[in-house]
Coordinates of C-alpha atoms in Angstrom, one line a residue:
X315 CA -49.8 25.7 -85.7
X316 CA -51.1 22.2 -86.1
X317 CA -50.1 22.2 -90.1
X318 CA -46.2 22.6 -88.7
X319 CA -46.8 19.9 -85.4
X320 CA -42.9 18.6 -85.2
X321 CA -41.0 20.7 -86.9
X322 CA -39.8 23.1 -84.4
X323 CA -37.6 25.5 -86.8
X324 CA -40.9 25.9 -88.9
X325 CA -43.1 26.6 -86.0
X326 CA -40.4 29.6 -84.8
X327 CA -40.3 31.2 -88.3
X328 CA -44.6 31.0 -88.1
X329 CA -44.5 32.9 -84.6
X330 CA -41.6 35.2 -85.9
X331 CA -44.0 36.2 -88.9
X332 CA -47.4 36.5 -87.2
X333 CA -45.8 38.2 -84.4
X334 CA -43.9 41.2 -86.9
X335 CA -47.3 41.1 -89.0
X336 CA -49.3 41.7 -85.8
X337 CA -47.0 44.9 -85.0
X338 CA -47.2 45.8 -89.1
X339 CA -50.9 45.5 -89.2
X340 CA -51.4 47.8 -85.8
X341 CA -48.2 50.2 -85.6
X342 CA -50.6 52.9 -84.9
X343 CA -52.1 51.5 -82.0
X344 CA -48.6 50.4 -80.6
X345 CA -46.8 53.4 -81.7
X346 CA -46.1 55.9 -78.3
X347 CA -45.7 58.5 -80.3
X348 CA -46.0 60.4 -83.9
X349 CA -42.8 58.5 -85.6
X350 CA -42.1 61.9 -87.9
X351 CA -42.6 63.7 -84.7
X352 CA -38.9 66.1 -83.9
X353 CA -38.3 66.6 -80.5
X354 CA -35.0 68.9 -80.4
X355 CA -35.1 68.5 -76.6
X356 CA -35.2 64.7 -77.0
X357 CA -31.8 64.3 -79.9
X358 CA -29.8 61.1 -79.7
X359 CA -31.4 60.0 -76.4
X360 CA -30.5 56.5 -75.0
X361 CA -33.0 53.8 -74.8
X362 CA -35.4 54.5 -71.3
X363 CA -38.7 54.3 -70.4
X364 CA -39.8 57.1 -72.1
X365 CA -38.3 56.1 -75.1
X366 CA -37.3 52.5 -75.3
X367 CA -34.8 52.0 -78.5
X368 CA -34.0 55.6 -78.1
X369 CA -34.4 58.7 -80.3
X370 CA -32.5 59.7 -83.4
X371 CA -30.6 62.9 -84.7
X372 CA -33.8 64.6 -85.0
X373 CA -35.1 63.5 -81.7
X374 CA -37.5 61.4 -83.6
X375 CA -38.6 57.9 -81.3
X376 CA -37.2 55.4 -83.0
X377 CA -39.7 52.7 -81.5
X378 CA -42.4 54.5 -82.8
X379 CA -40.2 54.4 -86.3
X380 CA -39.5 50.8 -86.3
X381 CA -42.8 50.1 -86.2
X382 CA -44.1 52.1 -89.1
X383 CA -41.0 50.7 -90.8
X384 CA -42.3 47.3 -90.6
X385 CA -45.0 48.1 -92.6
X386 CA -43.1 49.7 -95.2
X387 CA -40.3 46.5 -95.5
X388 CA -43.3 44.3 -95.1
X389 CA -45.5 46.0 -97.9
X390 CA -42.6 46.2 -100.3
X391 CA -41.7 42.7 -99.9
X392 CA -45.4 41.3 -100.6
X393 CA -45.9 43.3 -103.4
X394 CA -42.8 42.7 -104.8
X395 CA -43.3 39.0 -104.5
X396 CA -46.6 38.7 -106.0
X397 CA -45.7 41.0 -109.2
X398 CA -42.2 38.2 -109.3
X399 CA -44.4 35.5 -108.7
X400 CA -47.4 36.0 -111.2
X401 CA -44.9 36.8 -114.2
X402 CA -42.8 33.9 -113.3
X403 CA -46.8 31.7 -113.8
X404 CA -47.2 32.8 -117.0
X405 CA -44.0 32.7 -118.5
X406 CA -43.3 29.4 -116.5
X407 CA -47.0 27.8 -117.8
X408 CA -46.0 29.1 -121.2
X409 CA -42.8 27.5 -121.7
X410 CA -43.5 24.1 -119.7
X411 CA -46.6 23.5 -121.9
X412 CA -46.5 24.3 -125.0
X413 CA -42.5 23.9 -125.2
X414 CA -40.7 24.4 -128.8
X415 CA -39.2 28.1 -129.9
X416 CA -41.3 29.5 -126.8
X417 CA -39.9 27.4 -124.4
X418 CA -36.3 28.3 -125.8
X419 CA -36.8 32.0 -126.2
X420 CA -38.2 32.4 -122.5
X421 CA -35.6 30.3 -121.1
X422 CA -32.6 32.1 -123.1
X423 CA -34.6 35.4 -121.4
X424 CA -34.2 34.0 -118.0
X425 CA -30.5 33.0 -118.3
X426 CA -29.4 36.6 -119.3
X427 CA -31.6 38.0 -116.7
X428 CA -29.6 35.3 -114.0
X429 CA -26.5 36.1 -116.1
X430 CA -26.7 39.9 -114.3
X431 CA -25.8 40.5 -110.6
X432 CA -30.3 41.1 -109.6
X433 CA -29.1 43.8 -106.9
X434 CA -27.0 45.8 -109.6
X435 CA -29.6 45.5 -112.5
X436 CA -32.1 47.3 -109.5
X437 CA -29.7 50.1 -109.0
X438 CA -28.8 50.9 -112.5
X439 CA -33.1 50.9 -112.7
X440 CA -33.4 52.9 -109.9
X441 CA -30.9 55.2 -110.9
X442 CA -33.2 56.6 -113.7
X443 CA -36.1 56.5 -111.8
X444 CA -37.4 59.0 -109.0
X445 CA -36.8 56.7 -105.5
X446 CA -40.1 56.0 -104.2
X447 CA -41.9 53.0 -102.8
X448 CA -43.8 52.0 -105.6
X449 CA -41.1 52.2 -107.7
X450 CA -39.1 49.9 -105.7
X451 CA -42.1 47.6 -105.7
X452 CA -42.4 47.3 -109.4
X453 CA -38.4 47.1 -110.3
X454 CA -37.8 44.5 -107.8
X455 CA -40.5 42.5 -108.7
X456 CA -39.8 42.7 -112.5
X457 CA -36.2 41.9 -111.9
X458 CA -37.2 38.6 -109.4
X459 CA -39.2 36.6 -111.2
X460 CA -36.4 34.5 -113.0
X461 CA -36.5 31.7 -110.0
X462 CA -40.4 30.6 -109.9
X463 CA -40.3 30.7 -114.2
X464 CA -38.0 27.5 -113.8
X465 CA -40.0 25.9 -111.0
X466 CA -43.0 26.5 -112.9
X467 CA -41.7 25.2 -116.2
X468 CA -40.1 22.4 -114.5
X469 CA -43.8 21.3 -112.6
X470 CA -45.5 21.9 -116.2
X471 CA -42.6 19.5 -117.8
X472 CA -43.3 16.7 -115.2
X473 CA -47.0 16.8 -115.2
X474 CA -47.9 17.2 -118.7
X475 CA -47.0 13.8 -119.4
X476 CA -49.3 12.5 -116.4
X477 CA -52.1 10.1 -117.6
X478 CA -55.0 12.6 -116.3
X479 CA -53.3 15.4 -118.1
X480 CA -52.5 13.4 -121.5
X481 CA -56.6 12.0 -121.0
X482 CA -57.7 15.4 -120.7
X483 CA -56.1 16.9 -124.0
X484 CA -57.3 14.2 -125.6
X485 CA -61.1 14.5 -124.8
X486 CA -60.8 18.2 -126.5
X487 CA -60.5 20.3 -122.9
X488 CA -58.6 23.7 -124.0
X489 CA -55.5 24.4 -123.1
X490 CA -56.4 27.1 -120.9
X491 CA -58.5 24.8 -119.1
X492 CA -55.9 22.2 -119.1
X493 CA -53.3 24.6 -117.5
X494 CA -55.9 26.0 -115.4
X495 CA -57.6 23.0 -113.7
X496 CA -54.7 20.2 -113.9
X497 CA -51.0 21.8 -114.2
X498 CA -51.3 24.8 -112.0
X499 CA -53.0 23.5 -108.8
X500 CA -50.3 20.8 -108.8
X501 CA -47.6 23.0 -109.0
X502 CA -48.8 25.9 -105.9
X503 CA -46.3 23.7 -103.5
X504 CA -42.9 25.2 -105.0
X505 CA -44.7 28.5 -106.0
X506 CA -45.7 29.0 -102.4
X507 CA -42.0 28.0 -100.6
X508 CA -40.7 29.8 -103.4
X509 CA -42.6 33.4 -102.9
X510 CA -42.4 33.0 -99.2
X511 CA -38.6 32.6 -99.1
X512 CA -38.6 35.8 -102.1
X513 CA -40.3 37.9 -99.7
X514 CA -37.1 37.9 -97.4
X515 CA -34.5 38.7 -100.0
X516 CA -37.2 41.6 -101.0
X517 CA -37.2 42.8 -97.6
X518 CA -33.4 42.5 -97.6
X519 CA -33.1 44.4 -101.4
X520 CA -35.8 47.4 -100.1
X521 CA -33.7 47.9 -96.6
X522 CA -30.3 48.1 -98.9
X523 CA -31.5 50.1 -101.4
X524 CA -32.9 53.0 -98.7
X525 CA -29.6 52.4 -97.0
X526 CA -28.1 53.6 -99.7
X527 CA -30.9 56.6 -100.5
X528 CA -32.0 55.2 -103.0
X529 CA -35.4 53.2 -101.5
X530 CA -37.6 54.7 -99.3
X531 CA -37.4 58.0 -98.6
X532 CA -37.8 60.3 -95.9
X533 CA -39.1 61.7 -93.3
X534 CA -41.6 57.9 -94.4
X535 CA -39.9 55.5 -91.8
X536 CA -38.1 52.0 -93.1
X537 CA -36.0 50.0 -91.6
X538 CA -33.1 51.0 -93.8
X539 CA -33.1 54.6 -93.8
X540 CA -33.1 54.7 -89.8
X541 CA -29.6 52.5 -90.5
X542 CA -28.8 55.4 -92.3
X543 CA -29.1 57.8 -90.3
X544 CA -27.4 55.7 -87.6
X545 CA -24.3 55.3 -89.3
X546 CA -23.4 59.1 -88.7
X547 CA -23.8 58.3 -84.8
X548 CA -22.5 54.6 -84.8
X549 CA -19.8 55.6 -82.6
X550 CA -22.1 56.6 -80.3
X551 CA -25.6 56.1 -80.4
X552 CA -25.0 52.0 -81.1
X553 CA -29.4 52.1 -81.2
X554 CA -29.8 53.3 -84.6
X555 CA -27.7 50.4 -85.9
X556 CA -28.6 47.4 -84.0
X557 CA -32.4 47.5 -83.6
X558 CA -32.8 48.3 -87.3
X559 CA -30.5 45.6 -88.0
X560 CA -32.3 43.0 -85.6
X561 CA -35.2 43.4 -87.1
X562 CA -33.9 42.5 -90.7
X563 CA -32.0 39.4 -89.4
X564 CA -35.5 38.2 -87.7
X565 CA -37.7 38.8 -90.4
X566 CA -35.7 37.3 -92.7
X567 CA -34.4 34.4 -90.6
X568 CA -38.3 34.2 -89.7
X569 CA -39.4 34.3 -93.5
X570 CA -36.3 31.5 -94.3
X571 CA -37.4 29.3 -91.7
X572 CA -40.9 29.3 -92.5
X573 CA -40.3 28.7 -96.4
X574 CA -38.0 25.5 -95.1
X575 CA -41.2 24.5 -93.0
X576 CA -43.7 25.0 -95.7
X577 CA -41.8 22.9 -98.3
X578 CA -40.9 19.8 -95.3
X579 CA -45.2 19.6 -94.7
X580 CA -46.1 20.4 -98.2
X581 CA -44.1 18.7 -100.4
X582 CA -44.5 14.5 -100.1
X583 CA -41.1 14.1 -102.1
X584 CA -39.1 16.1 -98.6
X585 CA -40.4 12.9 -96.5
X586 CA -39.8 10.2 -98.0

């Protein structure tokens, strides 16, 4: 808490995160009841004590839901992130070292990969593929890294010239060594504010994509199928479409405000 001491809109995003990670990490200890459980007793009940955001169609608690779903958004969006974030170091390092035909063939990659709406090159991808978790992992990580391969390249083009760097080629250290102990350690403050704002729009891409059937699917709980199923009771049942839907707009208001926080206290250049 200390590392965000004055920045108030940093220090809400940090207890937004810890505080949905907390219910992530022990959904089964919070969970009141078995969240593929059907009750056909209990269908389409109002929030009560028994059951505090209600049940669904299938009489399902959708507390209980919610909070396995958190885990599923939450997992999908880390993974994601990292596959994004290490492809977007190596291809970044490559081309902001060693420059030339490299540097011009990776960067004419990642302008036709910007040049394509990201959501609708992950559902023609998904399309061919059998909808599952990992799956939605690995396509929008491989179609996310785009953003961190500039920042990376970018830090590699401004540091190479520094006199420590420049000293160090000279005095035979390898390139791998160079990229290794010099570039990459000064370039973590972008790549972290970077992956921490990409886990929100992954969070964002898994719940639309099982919105739409094509994520996760059930009777596994995320955030964006219970939004499906609560569009067919919206009239209704208004608790399958606004809890859901809070819980998107706080994680990733929470995830936003942290990456804003992280880059104010990490990077020198944000106070001067």
């Amino acid at each position: 808490m200390n590392l965000f001491k004055g920045n108030l809109l940093a220090t809400v995003g940090f207890i937004i995160i810890s505080i949905i990670l907390f219910v992530a990490i022990f959904a089964p200890l919070l969970s009141p009841y078995d969240p593929n459980y059907i009750d056909i007793n209990s269908i389409l009940l109002p929030p009560s004590f028994d059951h505090l955001m209600g049940t669904d169609g299938l009489g399902r608690d959708v507390l209980s839901r919610m909070l396995y779903g958190a885990r599923i958004s939450l997992f999908v969006g880390f993974v994601a992130v990292g596959i994004a974030t290490l492809i977007g170091i190596f291809l970044g390092s490559i081309a902001g070292f060693y420059g030339g035909w490299l540097d011009s063939i990776i960067m004419r990659l990642v302008d036709i990969m910007l040049s394509i709406p990201s959501f609708f090159l992950i559902l023609a991808v998904i399309a061919f593929l059998t909808p599952s978790i990992w799956n939605i992992m690995i396509v929008i990580g491989l179609t996310s890294w785009m953003g961190v391969t500039r920042l990376v390249r970018a830090e590699f083009l401004s540091l190479r010239q520094r006199d420590y760097v420049l000293a160090s080629i000279v005095m035979g250290t390898s390139n791998t060594k160079v990229i290794t102990k010099h570039l990459l350690p000064n370039s973590l403050t972008p790549i972290i504010v970077s992956s921490v704002l990409g886990i929100a729009s992954a969070v964002l891409i898994e719940s639309g994509l099982s919105f739409l059937g094509l994520g996760v699917q059930a009777p596994t709980a995320s955030w964006g199928n219970i939004l499906t199923d609560g569009k067919e009771y919206i009239q209704f049942a208004w608790w399958l479409s606004l809890f859901p839907g809070l819980a998107i707009l706080v994680t990733v208001l929470g995830y936003n405000l942290l990456g804003e926080g992280l880059r104010d206290v990490l990077d020198p250049l944000v106070k001067v």
